[in-house]
Amino acid sequence: ELKVEQNPLFLSMQEGKNYTIYCNYSTTSDRLYWYRQDPGKSLESLFVLLSNGAVKQEGRLMASLDTKARLSTLHITAAVHDLSATYFCAVGYYGNKLVFGAGTILRVKS
Amino acid sequence: DAGVTQSPTHLIKTRGQQVTLRCSPKSGHDTVSWYQQALGQGPQFIFQYYEEEERQRGNFPDRFSGHQFPNYSSELNVNALLLGDSALYLCASSLDPGGGWDTEAFFGQGTRLTVV
């Protein structure tokens, strides 16, 4: 059974500093997705990583995938308040099934 | 393109009742998956419909059932509601990968179900 682990589960960030969220998964997959969720809202797609070594960047967020290590990272550069949300990684499994991590709650302090 | 739409957005039901949630997939998509997200947790896969049949199922009891219509829209039914069924129910649509690994899923805004 595929398991997805995120850490940390909670991240209190200071504005302007850099942080990383880690996503480990237990079985082979070449598909890794990152989502953002604001309170009471649905999932907003951030990144789709489709191959080993894939790196994508959008604003202050950068995601990478190492399929050999079964690890994806979401790096936050110079945190700002509007990045406060819950971030999920999800591993794409055969037949369009997604297995999600537990989520990382990000809070940015001024 | 309206994207994935779900109805209703909020629902309050009493224990023991039955509920039906609806999902219209993104235009061109033929596969609908349902997820349950309890408060403070990640979404959990309930089941997936393709060609009007349940193709995959997660670890959910038979009280959870579904249907897919010829126009690819889908319903999720939950019978004999329990307090623990209170959650955000998310519908995701995608295009069948045709034997490949997977294709990107697009999520609806969700239905917030509260069981009292």
Short mmCIF file of C-alpha atoms in Angstrom, two decimals:
data_model
loop_
_atom_site.label_atom_id
_atom_site.label_comp_id
_atom_site.label_asym_id
_atom_site.label_seq_id
_atom_site.Cartn_x
_atom_site.Cartn_y
_atom_site.Cartn_z
CA GLU A 1 0.00 0.00 0.00
CA LEU A 2 1.36 3.38 -1.01
CA LYS A 3 2.10 5.69 1.91
CA VAL A 4 2.95 9.38 1.66
CA GLU A 5 4.61 11.23 4.52
CA GLN A 6 5.05 14.96 4.79
CA ASN A 7 7.17 16.81 7.26
CA PRO A 8 6.97 19.00 9.06
CA LEU A 9 3.24 18.95 9.73
CA PHE A 10 3.35 22.51 11.03
CA LEU A 11 5.75 25.25 10.05
CA SER A 12 5.86 28.64 11.69
CA MET A 13 7.86 30.87 9.40
CA GLN A 14 9.35 34.28 9.78
CA GLU A 15 8.88 36.71 6.94
CA GLY A 16 11.88 36.85 4.66
CA LYS A 17 13.37 33.49 5.64
CA ASN A 18 13.67 30.27 3.61
CA TYR A 19 12.04 26.93 4.44
CA THR A 20 11.58 23.46 2.96
CA ILE A 21 8.75 20.92 3.16
CA TYR A 22 9.59 17.28 2.51
CA CYS A 23 7.39 14.62 0.95
CA ASN A 24 8.45 10.96 1.08
CA TYR A 25 6.54 8.13 -0.53
CA SER A 26 6.83 4.39 -0.24
CA THR A 27 6.44 2.89 -3.74
CA THR A 28 7.42 3.71 -7.28
CA SER A 29 5.68 6.62 -8.94
CA ASP A 30 6.71 9.19 -11.51
CA ARG A 31 3.92 11.59 -10.68
CA LEU A 32 4.02 14.01 -7.80
CA TYR A 33 1.62 16.88 -7.25
CA TRP A 34 1.67 19.81 -4.87
CA TYR A 35 -1.54 21.55 -3.82
CA ARG A 36 -2.39 24.55 -1.70
CA GLN A 37 -5.54 24.70 0.40
CA ASP A 38 -6.88 27.80 2.14
CA PRO A 39 -9.25 27.32 5.10
CA GLY A 40 -12.65 26.03 4.00
CA LYS A 41 -11.60 25.95 0.35
CA SER A 42 -10.80 23.30 -2.21
CA LEU A 43 -7.38 22.29 -3.53
CA GLU A 44 -5.43 24.64 -5.75
CA SER A 45 -2.89 22.94 -7.99
CA LEU A 46 0.61 24.36 -7.59
CA PHE A 47 2.98 21.98 -9.37
CA VAL A 48 2.88 18.82 -11.43
CA LEU A 49 6.18 16.92 -11.42
CA LEU A 50 6.31 14.18 -14.02
CA SER A 51 9.83 12.80 -14.10
CA ASN A 52 12.95 12.23 -12.07
CA GLY A 53 14.87 15.45 -11.60
CA ALA A 54 11.89 17.65 -12.47
CA VAL A 55 12.10 21.13 -10.99
CA LYS A 56 9.40 23.75 -11.24
CA GLN A 57 9.24 27.27 -9.86
CA GLU A 58 6.43 29.74 -9.41
CA GLY A 59 7.13 32.95 -7.55
CA ARG A 60 8.60 32.15 -4.13
CA LEU A 61 7.86 28.41 -4.41
CA MET A 62 10.04 25.78 -6.04
CA ALA A 63 9.28 22.07 -6.18
CA SER A 64 11.57 19.20 -7.14
CA LEU A 65 11.27 15.44 -7.53
CA ASP A 66 13.80 12.66 -6.97
CA THR A 67 12.08 9.42 -7.94
CA LYS A 68 15.05 7.29 -6.97
CA ALA A 69 14.93 8.61 -3.41
CA ARG A 70 11.10 8.75 -3.55
CA LEU A 71 11.33 12.31 -2.29
CA SER A 72 9.88 15.63 -3.32
CA THR A 73 10.64 18.98 -1.75
CA LEU A 74 8.78 22.27 -1.76
CA HIS A 75 11.14 25.14 -1.09
CA ILE A 76 9.89 28.51 0.06
CA THR A 77 12.10 31.52 -0.55
CA ALA A 78 11.73 34.69 1.53
CA ALA A 79 8.37 33.79 3.06
CA VAL A 80 5.59 36.34 2.91
CA HIS A 81 2.28 36.41 4.76
CA ASP A 82 0.11 35.43 1.81
CA LEU A 83 1.83 32.04 1.65
CA SER A 84 0.03 31.05 4.85
CA ALA A 85 -2.09 27.99 3.98
CA THR A 86 -1.98 24.19 4.14
CA TYR A 87 0.18 22.47 1.53
CA PHE A 88 -0.34 18.89 0.40
CA CYS A 89 1.76 16.63 -1.70
CA ALA A 90 0.02 13.82 -3.54
CA VAL A 91 1.50 10.87 -5.37
CA GLY A 92 -0.12 9.79 -8.60
CA TYR A 93 -0.92 6.12 -8.56
CA TYR A 94 -1.99 3.85 -11.36
CA GLY A 95 -5.32 4.74 -12.89
CA ASN A 96 -5.58 8.36 -11.78
CA LYS A 97 -5.77 7.64 -8.07
CA LEU A 98 -4.05 10.19 -5.83
CA VAL A 99 -2.61 9.37 -2.43
CA PHE A 100 -2.16 12.46 -0.28
CA GLY A 101 0.13 13.32 2.54
CA ALA A 102 -1.30 14.65 5.79
CA GLY A 103 -0.52 18.23 4.84
CA THR A 104 1.79 20.91 6.18
CA ILE A 105 0.25 23.95 7.84
CA LEU A 106 2.29 27.05 7.06
CA ARG A 107 1.96 30.19 9.13
CA VAL A 108 4.03 33.25 8.38
CA LYS A 109 4.73 35.60 11.26
CA SER A 110 5.50 39.25 10.69
CA ASP B 1 -15.05 26.04 -19.52
CA ALA B 2 -16.68 25.92 -16.10
CA GLY B 3 -14.19 23.44 -14.73
CA VAL B 4 -15.32 20.85 -12.20
CA THR B 5 -18.55 21.83 -10.46
CA GLN B 6 -20.06 20.27 -7.36
CA SER B 7 -23.42 20.68 -5.70
CA PRO B 8 -24.53 21.51 -3.16
CA THR B 9 -21.72 23.52 -1.53
CA HIS B 10 -22.96 22.94 2.00
CA LEU B 11 -25.29 20.38 3.50
CA ILE B 12 -26.50 19.53 6.99
CA LYS B 13 -27.98 16.09 7.63
CA THR B 14 -29.08 14.09 10.65
CA ARG B 15 -27.53 10.80 11.71
CA GLY B 16 -29.12 7.86 9.90
CA GLN B 17 -30.20 9.89 6.90
CA GLN B 18 -29.01 9.45 3.36
CA VAL B 19 -27.28 12.07 1.20
CA THR B 20 -26.47 12.50 -2.49
CA LEU B 21 -23.68 14.74 -3.73
CA ARG B 22 -23.23 15.68 -7.38
CA CYS B 23 -20.28 16.41 -9.63
CA SER B 24 -19.96 17.63 -13.21
CA PRO B 25 -16.49 17.01 -14.63
CA LYS B 26 -14.36 19.38 -16.64
CA SER B 27 -15.24 19.41 -20.31
CA GLY B 28 -13.55 16.54 -22.16
CA HIS B 29 -12.87 14.50 -19.03
CA ASP B 30 -14.31 11.00 -18.69
CA THR B 31 -13.12 9.88 -15.24
CA VAL B 32 -14.47 11.06 -11.90
CA SER B 33 -12.89 10.33 -8.54
CA TRP B 34 -14.30 11.15 -5.12
CA TYR B 35 -12.29 12.05 -2.03
CA GLN B 36 -13.25 12.60 1.60
CA GLN B 37 -11.32 15.19 3.58
CA ALA B 38 -11.97 15.16 7.31
CA LEU B 39 -11.01 18.24 9.28
CA GLY B 40 -7.26 18.56 9.67
CA GLN B 41 -6.47 15.62 7.38
CA GLY B 42 -5.45 15.02 3.80
CA PRO B 43 -8.04 13.87 1.26
CA GLN B 44 -8.74 10.13 1.21
CA PHE B 45 -9.69 8.32 -1.99
CA ILE B 46 -13.23 6.92 -1.88
CA PHE B 47 -13.73 5.54 -5.39
CA GLN B 48 -13.43 6.28 -9.07
CA TYR B 49 -15.86 5.97 -11.95
CA TYR B 50 -15.06 5.40 -15.58
CA GLU B 51 -17.42 4.30 -18.36
CA GLU B 52 -20.28 4.34 -15.84
CA GLU B 53 -18.66 1.71 -13.65
CA GLU B 54 -16.73 1.79 -10.40
CA ARG B 55 -13.15 1.12 -11.40
CA GLN B 56 -11.23 1.56 -8.16
CA ARG B 57 -12.29 1.79 -4.55
CA GLY B 58 -10.55 2.96 -1.42
CA ASN B 59 -11.05 1.69 2.10
CA PHE B 60 -14.62 2.90 2.61
CA PRO B 61 -17.67 0.88 3.68
CA ASP B 62 -20.51 -0.11 1.37
CA ARG B 63 -22.57 2.76 2.78
CA PHE B 64 -20.65 4.83 0.25
CA SER B 65 -21.83 4.22 -3.28
CA GLY B 66 -21.80 6.10 -6.52
CA HIS B 67 -22.93 6.39 -10.04
CA GLN B 68 -21.69 7.83 -13.28
CA PHE B 69 -24.03 8.96 -16.02
CA PRO B 70 -23.53 8.82 -19.80
CA ASN B 71 -22.56 12.51 -19.79
CA TYR B 72 -19.73 11.60 -17.33
CA SER B 73 -21.29 13.45 -14.40
CA SER B 74 -21.31 11.55 -11.15
CA GLU B 75 -23.10 11.16 -7.84
CA LEU B 76 -21.83 10.07 -4.46
CA ASN B 77 -24.40 8.52 -2.13
CA VAL B 78 -23.89 7.91 1.55
CA ASN B 79 -26.45 5.88 3.48
CA ALA B 80 -27.03 5.65 7.23
CA LEU B 81 -24.99 8.74 7.95
CA LEU B 82 -22.68 8.77 10.96
CA LEU B 83 -21.26 11.75 12.78
CA GLY B 84 -17.85 10.68 11.45
CA ASP B 85 -19.02 11.21 7.88
CA SER B 86 -18.84 14.97 8.45
CA ALA B 87 -16.18 16.16 6.03
CA LEU B 88 -15.40 18.06 2.86
CA TYR B 89 -16.16 15.84 -0.14
CA LEU B 90 -14.08 16.59 -3.18
CA CYS B 91 -14.70 15.50 -6.73
CA ALA B 92 -11.80 15.28 -9.17
CA SER B 93 -12.10 14.81 -12.90
CA SER B 94 -9.45 13.56 -15.29
CA LEU B 95 -8.97 11.94 -18.65
CA ASP B 96 -8.49 8.20 -18.64
CA PRO B 97 -4.79 7.48 -19.23
CA GLY B 98 -5.67 4.57 -21.51
CA GLY B 99 -3.35 2.08 -19.87
CA GLY B 100 -0.74 4.65 -18.92
CA TRP B 101 0.11 5.80 -15.44
CA ASP B 102 -2.17 8.73 -14.77
CA THR B 103 -3.21 12.15 -16.00
CA GLU B 104 -3.64 15.36 -14.06
CA ALA B 105 -6.78 15.61 -11.94
CA PHE B 106 -8.76 18.82 -11.50
CA PHE B 107 -10.72 19.35 -8.30
CA GLY B 108 -14.10 20.90 -7.71
CA GLN B 109 -14.80 23.36 -4.91
CA GLY B 110 -16.12 20.60 -2.67
CA THR B 111 -19.28 19.89 -0.69
CA ARG B 112 -19.10 20.49 3.05
CA LEU B 113 -21.27 17.83 4.75
CA THR B 114 -22.14 18.22 8.40
CA VAL B 115 -23.89 15.34 10.16
CA VAL B 116 -25.64 16.25 13.43
#
